[in-house]
Tab-separated table of C-alpha atoms in Angstrom:
chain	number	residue	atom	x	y	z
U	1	UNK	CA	19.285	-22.634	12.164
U	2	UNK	CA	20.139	-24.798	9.013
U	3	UNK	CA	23.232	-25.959	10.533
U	4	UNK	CA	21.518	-27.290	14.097
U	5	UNK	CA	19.133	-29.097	11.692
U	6	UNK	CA	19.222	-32.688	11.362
U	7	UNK	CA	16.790	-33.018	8.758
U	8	UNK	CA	16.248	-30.569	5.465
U	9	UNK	CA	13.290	-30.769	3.422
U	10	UNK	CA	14.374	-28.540	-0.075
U	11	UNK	CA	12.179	-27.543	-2.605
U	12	UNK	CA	13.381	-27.822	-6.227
U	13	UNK	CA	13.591	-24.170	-6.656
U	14	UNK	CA	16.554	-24.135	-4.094
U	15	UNK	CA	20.291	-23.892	-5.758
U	16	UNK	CA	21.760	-27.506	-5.607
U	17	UNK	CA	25.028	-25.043	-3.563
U	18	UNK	CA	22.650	-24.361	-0.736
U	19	UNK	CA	22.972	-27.946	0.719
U	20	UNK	CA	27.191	-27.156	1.299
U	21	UNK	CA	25.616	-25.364	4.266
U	22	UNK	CA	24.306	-28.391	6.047
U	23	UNK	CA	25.907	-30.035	8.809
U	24	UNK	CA	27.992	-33.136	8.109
U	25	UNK	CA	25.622	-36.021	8.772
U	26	UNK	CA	22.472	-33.932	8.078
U	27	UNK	CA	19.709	-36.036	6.128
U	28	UNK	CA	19.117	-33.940	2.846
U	29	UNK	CA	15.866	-34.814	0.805
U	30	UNK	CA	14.784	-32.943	-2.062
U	31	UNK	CA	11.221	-32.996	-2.147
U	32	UNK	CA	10.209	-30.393	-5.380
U	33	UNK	CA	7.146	-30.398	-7.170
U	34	UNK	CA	8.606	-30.079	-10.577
U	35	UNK	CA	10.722	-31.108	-13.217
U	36	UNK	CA	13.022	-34.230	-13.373
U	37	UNK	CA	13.322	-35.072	-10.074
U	38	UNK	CA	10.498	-37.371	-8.398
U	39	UNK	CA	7.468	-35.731	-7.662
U	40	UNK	CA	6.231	-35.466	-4.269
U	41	UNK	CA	2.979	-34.133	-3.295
U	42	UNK	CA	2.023	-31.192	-1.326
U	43	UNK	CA	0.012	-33.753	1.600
U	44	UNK	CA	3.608	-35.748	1.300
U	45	UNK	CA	5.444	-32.872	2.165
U	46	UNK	CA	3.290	-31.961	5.215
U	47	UNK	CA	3.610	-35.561	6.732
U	48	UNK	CA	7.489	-36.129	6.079
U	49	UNK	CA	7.949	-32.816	8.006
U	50	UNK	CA	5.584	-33.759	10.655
U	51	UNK	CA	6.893	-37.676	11.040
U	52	UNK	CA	10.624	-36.258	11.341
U	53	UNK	CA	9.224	-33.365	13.817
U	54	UNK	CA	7.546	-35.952	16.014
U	55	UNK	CA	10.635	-38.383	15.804
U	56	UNK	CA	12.060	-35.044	17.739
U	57	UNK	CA	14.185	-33.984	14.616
U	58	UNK	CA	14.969	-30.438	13.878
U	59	UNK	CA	13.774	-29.865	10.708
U	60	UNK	CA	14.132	-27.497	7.849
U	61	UNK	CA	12.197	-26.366	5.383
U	62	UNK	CA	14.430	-25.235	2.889
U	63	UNK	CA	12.506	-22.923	-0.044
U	64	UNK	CA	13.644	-20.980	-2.962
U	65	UNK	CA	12.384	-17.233	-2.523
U	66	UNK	CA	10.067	-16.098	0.404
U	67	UNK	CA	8.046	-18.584	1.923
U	68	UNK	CA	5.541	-16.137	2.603
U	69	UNK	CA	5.010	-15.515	-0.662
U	70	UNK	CA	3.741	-17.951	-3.424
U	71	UNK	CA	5.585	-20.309	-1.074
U	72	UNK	CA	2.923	-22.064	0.980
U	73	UNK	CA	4.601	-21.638	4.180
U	74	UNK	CA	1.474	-20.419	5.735
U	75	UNK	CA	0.002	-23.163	4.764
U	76	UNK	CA	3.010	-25.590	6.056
U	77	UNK	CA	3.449	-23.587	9.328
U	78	UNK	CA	-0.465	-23.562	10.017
U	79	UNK	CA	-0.464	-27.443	9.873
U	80	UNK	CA	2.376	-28.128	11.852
U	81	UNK	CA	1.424	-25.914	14.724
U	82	UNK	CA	-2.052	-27.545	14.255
U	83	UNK	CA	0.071	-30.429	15.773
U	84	UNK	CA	1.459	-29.416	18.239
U	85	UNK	CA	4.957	-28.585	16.425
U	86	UNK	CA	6.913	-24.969	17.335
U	87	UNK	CA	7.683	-22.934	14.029
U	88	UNK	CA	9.761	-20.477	13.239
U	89	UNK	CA	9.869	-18.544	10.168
U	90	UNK	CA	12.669	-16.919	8.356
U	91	UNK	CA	11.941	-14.592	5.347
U	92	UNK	CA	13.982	-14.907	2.244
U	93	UNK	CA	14.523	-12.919	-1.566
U	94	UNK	CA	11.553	-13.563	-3.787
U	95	UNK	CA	12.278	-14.027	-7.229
U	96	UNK	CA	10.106	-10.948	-7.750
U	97	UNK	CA	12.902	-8.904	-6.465
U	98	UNK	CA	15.676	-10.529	-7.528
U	99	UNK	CA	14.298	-10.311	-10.736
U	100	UNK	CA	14.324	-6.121	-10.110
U	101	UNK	CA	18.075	-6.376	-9.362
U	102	UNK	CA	18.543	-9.247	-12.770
U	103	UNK	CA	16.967	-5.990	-14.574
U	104	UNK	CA	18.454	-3.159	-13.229
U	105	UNK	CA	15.112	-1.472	-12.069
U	106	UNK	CA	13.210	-0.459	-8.909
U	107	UNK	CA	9.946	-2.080	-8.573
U	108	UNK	CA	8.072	1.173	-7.351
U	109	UNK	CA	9.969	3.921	-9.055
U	110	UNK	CA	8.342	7.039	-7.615
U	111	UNK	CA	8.015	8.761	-10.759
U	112	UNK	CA	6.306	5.947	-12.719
U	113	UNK	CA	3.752	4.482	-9.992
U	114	UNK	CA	2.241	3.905	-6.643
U	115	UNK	CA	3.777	0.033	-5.904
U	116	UNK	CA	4.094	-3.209	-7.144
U	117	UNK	CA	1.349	-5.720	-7.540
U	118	UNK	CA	2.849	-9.596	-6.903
U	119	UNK	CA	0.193	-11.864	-8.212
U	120	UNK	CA	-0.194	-15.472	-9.330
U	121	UNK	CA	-1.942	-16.753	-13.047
U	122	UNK	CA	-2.209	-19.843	-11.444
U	123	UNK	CA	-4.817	-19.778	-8.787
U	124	UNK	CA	-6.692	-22.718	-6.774
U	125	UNK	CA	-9.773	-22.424	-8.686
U	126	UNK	CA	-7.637	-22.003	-12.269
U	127	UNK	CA	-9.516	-18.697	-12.793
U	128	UNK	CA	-7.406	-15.593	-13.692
U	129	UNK	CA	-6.703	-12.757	-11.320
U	130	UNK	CA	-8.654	-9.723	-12.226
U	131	UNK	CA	-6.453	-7.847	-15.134
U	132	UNK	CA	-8.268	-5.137	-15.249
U	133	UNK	CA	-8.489	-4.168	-11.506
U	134	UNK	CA	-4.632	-4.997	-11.943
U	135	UNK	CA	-4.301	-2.584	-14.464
U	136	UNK	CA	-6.298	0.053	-13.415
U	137	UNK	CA	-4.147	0.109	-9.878
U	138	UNK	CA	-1.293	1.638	-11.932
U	139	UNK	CA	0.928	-0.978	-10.083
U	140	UNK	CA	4.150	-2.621	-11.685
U	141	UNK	CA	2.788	-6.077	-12.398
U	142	UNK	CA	5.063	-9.069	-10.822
U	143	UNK	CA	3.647	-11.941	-12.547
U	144	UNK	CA	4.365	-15.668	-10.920
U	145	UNK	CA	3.973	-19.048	-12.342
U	146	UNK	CA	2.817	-17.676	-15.464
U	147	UNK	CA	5.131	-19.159	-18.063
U	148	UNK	CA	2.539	-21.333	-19.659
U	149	UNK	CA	-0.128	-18.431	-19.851
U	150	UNK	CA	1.617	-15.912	-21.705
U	151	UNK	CA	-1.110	-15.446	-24.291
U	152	UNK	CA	-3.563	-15.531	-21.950
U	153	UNK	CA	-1.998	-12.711	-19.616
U	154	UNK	CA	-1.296	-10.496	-22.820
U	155	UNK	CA	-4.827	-10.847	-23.905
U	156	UNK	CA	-6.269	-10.412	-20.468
U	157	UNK	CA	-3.839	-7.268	-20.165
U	158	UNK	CA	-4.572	-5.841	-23.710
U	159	UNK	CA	-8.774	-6.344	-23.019
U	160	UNK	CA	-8.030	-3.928	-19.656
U	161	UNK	CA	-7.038	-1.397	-21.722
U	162	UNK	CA	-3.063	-1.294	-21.331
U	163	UNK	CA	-1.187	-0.595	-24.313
U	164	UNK	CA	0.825	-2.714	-26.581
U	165	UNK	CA	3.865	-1.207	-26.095
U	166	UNK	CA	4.008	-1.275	-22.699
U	167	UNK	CA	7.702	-2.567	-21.365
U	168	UNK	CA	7.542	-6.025	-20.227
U	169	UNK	CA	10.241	-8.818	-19.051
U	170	UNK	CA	10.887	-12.338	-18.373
U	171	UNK	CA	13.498	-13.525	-15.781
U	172	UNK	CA	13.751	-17.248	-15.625
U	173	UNK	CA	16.094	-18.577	-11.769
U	174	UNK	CA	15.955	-14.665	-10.843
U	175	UNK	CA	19.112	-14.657	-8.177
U	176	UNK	CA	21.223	-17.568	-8.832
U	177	UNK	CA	23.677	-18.439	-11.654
U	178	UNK	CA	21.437	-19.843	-13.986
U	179	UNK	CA	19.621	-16.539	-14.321
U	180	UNK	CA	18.560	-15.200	-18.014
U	181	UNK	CA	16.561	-12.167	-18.620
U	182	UNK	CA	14.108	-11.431	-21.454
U	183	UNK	CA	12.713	-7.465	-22.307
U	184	UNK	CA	10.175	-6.908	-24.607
U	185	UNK	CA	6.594	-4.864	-25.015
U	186	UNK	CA	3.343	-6.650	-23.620
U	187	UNK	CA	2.150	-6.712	-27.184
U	188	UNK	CA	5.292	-9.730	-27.358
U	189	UNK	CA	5.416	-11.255	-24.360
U	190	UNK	CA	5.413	-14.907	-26.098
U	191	UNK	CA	8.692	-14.095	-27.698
U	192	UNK	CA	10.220	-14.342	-24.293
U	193	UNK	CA	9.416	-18.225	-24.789
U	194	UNK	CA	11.498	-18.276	-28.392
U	195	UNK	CA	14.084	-17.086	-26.881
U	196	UNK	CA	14.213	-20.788	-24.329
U	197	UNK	CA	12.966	-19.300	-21.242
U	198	UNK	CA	10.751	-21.224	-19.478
U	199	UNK	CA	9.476	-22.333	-15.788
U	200	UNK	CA	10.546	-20.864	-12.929
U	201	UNK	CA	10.122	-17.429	-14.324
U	202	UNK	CA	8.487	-14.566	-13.211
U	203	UNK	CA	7.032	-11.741	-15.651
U	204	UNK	CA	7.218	-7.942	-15.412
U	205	UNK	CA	4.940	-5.513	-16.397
U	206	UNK	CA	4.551	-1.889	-16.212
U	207	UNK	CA	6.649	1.360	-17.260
U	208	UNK	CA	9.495	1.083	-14.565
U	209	UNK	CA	10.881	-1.635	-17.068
U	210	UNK	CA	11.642	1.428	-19.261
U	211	UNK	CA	15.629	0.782	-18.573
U	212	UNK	CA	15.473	-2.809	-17.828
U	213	UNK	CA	18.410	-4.198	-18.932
U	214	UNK	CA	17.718	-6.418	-21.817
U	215	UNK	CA	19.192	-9.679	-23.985
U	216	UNK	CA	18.813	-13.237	-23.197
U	217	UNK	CA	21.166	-12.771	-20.175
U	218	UNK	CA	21.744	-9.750	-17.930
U	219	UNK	CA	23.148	-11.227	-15.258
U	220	UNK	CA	26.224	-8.976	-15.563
Q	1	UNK	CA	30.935	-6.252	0.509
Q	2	UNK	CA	29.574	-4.262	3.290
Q	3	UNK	CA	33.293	-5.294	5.245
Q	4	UNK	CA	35.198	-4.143	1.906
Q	5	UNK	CA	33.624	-1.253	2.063
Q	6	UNK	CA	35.411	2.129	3.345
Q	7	UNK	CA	32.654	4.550	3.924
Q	8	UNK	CA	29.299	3.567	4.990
Q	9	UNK	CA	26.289	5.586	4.005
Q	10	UNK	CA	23.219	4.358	6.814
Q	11	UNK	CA	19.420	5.316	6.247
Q	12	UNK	CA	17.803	5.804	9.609
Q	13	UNK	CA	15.484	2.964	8.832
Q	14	UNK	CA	18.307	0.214	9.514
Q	15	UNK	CA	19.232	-1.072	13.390
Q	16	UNK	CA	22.128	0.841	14.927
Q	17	UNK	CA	23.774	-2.759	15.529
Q	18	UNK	CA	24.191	-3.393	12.106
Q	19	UNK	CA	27.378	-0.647	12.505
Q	20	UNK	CA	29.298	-3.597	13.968
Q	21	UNK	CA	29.630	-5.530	10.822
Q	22	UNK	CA	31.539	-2.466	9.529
Q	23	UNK	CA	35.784	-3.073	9.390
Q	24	UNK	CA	37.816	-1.097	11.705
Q	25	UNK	CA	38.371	2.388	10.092
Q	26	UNK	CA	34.806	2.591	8.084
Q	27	UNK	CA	33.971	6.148	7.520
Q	28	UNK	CA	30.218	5.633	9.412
Q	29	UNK	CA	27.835	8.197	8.543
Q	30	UNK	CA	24.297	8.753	9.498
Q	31	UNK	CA	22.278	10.082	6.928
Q	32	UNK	CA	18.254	8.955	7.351
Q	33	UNK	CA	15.738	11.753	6.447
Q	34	UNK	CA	13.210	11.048	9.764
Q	35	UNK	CA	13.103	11.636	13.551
Q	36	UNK	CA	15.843	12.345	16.036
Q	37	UNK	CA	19.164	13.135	13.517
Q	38	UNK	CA	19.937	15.971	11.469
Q	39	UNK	CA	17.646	15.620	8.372
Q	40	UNK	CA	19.803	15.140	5.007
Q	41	UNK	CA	18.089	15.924	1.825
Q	42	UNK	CA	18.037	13.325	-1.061
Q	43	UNK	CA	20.014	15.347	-3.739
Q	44	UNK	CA	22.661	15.723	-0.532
Q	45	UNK	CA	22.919	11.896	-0.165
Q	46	UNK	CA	23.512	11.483	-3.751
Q	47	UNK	CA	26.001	14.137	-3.731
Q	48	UNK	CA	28.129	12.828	-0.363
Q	49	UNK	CA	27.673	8.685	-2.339
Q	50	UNK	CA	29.271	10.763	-5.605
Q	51	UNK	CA	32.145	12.309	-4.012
Q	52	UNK	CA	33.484	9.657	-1.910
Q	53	UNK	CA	33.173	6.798	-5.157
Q	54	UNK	CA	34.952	10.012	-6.723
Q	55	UNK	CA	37.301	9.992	-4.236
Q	56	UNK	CA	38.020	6.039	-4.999
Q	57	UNK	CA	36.746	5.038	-2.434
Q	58	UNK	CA	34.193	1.740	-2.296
Q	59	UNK	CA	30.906	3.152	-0.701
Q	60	UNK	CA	28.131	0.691	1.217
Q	61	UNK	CA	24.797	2.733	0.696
Q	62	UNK	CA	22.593	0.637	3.894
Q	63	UNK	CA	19.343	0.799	3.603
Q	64	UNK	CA	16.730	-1.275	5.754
Q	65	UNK	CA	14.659	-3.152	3.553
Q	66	UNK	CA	14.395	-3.489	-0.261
Q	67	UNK	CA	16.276	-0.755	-1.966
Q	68	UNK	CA	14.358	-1.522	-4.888
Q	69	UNK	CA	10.744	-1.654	-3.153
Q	70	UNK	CA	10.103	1.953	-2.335
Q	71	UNK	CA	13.204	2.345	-1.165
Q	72	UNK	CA	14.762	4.875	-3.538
Q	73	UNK	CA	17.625	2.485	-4.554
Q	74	UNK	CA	16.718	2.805	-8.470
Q	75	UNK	CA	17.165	5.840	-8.627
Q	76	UNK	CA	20.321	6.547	-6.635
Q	77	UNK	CA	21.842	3.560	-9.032
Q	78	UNK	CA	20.729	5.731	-12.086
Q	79	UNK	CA	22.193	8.500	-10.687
Q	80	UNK	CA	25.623	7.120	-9.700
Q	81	UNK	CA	25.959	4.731	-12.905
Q	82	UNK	CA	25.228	8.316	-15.093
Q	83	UNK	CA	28.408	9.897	-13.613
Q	84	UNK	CA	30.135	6.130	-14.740
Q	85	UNK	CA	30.258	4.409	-11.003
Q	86	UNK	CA	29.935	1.012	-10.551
Q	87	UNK	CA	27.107	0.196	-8.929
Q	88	UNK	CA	25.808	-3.617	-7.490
Q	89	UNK	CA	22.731	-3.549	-5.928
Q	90	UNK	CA	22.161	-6.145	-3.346
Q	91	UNK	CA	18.093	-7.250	-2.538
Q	92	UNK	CA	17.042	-7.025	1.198
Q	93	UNK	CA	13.918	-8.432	3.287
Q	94	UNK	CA	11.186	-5.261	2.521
Q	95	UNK	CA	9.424	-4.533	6.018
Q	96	UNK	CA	6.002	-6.021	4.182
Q	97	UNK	CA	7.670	-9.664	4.096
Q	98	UNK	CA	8.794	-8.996	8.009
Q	99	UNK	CA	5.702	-7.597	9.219
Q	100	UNK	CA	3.903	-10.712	7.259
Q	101	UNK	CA	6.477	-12.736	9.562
Q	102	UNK	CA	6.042	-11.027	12.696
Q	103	UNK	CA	2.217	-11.612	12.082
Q	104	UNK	CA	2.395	-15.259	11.374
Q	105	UNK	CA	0.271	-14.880	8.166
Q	106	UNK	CA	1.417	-15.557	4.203
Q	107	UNK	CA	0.337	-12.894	2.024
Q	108	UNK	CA	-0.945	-14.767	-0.530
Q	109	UNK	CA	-3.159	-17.621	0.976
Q	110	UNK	CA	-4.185	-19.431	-2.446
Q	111	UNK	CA	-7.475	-19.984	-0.437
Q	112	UNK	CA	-7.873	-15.977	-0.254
Q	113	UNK	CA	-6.105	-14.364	-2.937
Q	114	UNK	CA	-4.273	-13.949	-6.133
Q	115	UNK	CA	-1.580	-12.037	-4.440
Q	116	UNK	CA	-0.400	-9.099	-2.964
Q	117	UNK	CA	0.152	-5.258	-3.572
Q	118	UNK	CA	2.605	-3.496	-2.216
Q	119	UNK	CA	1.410	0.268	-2.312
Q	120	UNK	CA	2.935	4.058	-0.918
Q	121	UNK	CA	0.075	6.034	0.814
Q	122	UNK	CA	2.818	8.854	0.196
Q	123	UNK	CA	3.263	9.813	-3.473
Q	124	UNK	CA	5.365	12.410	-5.476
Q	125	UNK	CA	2.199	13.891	-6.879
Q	126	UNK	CA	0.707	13.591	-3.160
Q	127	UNK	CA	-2.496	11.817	-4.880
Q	128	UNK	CA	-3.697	8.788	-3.057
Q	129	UNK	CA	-3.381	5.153	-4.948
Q	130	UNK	CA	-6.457	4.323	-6.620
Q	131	UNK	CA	-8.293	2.501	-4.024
Q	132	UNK	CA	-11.247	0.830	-6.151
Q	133	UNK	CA	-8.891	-0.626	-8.424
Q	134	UNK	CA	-6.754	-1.749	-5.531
Q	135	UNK	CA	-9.658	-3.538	-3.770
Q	136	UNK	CA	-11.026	-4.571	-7.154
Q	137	UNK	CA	-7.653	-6.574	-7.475
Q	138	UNK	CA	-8.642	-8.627	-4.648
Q	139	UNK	CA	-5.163	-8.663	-3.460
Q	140	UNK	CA	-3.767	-8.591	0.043
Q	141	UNK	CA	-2.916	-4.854	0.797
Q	142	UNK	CA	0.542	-3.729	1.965
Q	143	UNK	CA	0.516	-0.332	2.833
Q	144	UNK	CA	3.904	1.572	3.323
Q	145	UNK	CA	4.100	5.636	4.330
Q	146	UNK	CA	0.770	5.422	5.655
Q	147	UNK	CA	0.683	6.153	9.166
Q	148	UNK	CA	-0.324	9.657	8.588
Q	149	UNK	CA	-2.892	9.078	6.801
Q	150	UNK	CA	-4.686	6.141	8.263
Q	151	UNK	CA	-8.475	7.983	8.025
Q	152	UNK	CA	-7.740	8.390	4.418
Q	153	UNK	CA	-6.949	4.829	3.445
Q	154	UNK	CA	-9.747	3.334	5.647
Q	155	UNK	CA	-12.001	5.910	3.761
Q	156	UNK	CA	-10.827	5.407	0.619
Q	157	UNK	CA	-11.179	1.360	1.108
Q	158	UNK	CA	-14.900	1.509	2.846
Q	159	UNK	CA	-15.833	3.905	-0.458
Q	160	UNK	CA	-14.530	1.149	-3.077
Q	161	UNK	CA	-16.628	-1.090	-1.111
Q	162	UNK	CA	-14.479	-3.019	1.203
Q	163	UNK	CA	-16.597	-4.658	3.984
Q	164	UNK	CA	-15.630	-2.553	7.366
Q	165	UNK	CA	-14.876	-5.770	9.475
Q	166	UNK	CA	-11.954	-6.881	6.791
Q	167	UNK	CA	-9.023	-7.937	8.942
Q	168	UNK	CA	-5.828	-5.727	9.036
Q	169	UNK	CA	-3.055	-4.967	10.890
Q	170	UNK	CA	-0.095	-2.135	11.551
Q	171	UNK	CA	3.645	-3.501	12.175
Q	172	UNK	CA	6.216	-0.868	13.502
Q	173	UNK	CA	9.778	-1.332	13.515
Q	174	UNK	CA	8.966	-4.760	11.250
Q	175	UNK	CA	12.038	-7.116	11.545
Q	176	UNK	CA	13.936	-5.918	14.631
Q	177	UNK	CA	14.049	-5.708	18.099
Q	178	UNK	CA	11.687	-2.718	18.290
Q	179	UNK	CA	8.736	-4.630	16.364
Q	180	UNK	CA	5.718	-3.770	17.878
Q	181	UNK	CA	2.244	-5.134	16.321
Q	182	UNK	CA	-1.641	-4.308	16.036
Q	183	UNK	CA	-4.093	-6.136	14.838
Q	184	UNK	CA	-8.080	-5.222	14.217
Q	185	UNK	CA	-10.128	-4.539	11.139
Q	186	UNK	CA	-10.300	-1.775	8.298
Q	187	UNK	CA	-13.266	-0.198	10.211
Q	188	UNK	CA	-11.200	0.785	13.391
Q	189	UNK	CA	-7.694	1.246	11.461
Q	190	UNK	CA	-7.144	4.106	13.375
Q	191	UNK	CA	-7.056	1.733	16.936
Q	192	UNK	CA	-3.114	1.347	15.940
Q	193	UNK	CA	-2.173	5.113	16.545
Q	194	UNK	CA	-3.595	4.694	19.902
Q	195	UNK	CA	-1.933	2.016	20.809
Q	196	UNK	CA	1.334	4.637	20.160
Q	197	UNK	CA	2.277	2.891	16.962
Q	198	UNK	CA	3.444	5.044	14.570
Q	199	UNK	CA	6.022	5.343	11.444
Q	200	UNK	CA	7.958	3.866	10.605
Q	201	UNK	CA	4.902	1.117	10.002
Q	202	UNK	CA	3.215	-0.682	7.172
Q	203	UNK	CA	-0.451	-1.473	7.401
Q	204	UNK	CA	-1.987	-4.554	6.014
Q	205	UNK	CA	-5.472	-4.981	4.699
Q	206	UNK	CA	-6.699	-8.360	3.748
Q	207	UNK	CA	-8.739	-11.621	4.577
Q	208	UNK	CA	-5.493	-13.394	4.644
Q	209	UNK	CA	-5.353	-11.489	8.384
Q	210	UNK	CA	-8.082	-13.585	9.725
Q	211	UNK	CA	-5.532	-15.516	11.974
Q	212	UNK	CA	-2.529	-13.019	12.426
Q	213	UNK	CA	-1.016	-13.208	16.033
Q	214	UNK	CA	-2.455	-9.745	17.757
Q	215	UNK	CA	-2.134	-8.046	20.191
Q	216	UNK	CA	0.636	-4.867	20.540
Q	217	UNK	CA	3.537	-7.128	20.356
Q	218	UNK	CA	3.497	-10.028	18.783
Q	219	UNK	CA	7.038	-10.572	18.071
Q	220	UNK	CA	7.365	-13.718	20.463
């Protein structure tokens, strides 16, 4: 599928490697939301993929992780068949998991829990999710796009009654080779910013991070 | 890795025609705990994955799914790494992300949710999860190892106050060529066993479901 494509679209979370898998002649644009590249909005991405679409182009959306999860490719694939456009979607590795296999831990070890709860800090209405329904579910907490909320997730988590010493973890580009890990307590979980991680990063909470593999990098 | 590899060790979740990606000479043996084939205990598996890395030889444990969401892989690593094996653990696509796929839904609509849980009906102290938190959360609901127990969950749900009409949905076989889907709502969750679905399945609960593709298959 990403070979027979003439055009990709690739989010900024995407290893700059991936595009050695495009076809010679392929038109690559990066269109990511963050950092240094130039910003392009979320209505730009929807109409670049639509104009190339309608041109008759076969056109990928390339995305870092799952694009059903915290990767707006309902959103994407909703608009686009809206117009008349036939999608197909291909699941990928969240970070979330990746970040399990950075650590060295099972999301949903029997022993410790009933699952994993995958939730964003950063919501459309910039409310918080509900910590202490969170935290009364017993889940593993998979926190994304949380890196500039630390305190605010600690506090939340703290106020729902979950302990202080409760294992925590950082793991900033979870699955490729810029991947750094950070372990910790809750009570801490702004250290994990001393130590340079930052954005994207995804933050673990909950007793299966018992045996999480610790340091600035576990990647080994 | 999985060509490298001279003994295969297959769960009975994963397609037979993954087999043909194994090298000429692979020791392939079957070894799922469900259905048809000789039923082979956990502490077995571990044993038979122990004596062949004993043995020197480089095992491929193949799972379907995530081996580290609910899929055991944790603590087979443990085990294996305590007895000084070398273990690398390799993330998969979890049956929640292909039934999400197969549905043509995201999980975590920013319009509907914070995010998603992924939760075992089925747990070592055969409790169930604790439902009012989990609705509390407002996340979408993944449920896996719940096909038996498909009265409990919707009563467990309607008690923590979840309206009866909220949208869910049962995929079988998520990801391959036997993927069979159902879609309804929470009130008449037990539709899907009548349809003749059955495990292996995960059930979904959530508004995000409001425009999944029905019907009992929806894999086209």
């Amino acid at each position: 599928m990403l070979e027979r494509a003439q055009v990709w679209l690739v989010d900024d979370l995407v290893s700059p490697e991936m595009t050695c898998y495009a076809s010679p002649g392929t038109h690559v644009e990066w269109v990511g939301k963050r950092g240094g590249r130039c910003s392009v909005s979320q209505d730009r991405i929807l109409q670049l993929t639509l104009m190339h679409a309608m041109a008759g182009k076969e056109v990928a959306r390339v995305k870092g992780g799952d694009p059903l999860l915290f990767g707006r490719g309902g959103e994407e694939a909703a608009f686009l068949r809206g117009h008349g456009i036939a999608v197909e979607v291909v699941n990928g590795i969240s970070s979330g998991t990746a970040a399990a296999q950075a650590l060295g831990v099972a999301l949903t070890h029997r022993a410790h829990c009933h699952g994993v709860s995958f939730v964003t800090a950063h919501t459309q209405d910039h409310g918080a999710p509900d910590w202490r329904a969170l935290a009364a579910s017993g889940t593993t907490l998979m926190i994304y796009m949380g890196m500039s909320r630390l305190a605010g997730i600690r506090d939340g988590l703290l106020a729902a009654g979950m302990r202080p010493d409760m294992p925590a973890a950082v793991v900033m580009h979870a699955g490729d080779k810029r991947q750094r890990c950070w372990t910790g307590t809750l009570a801490v979980l702004e250290g994990a910013l001393a130590t340079g991680l930052a954005s994207p990063a995804v933050i673990l909470v909950g007793e299966v991070l018992t045996d999480a593999k610790g340091g600035q990098d576990a990647s080994g």
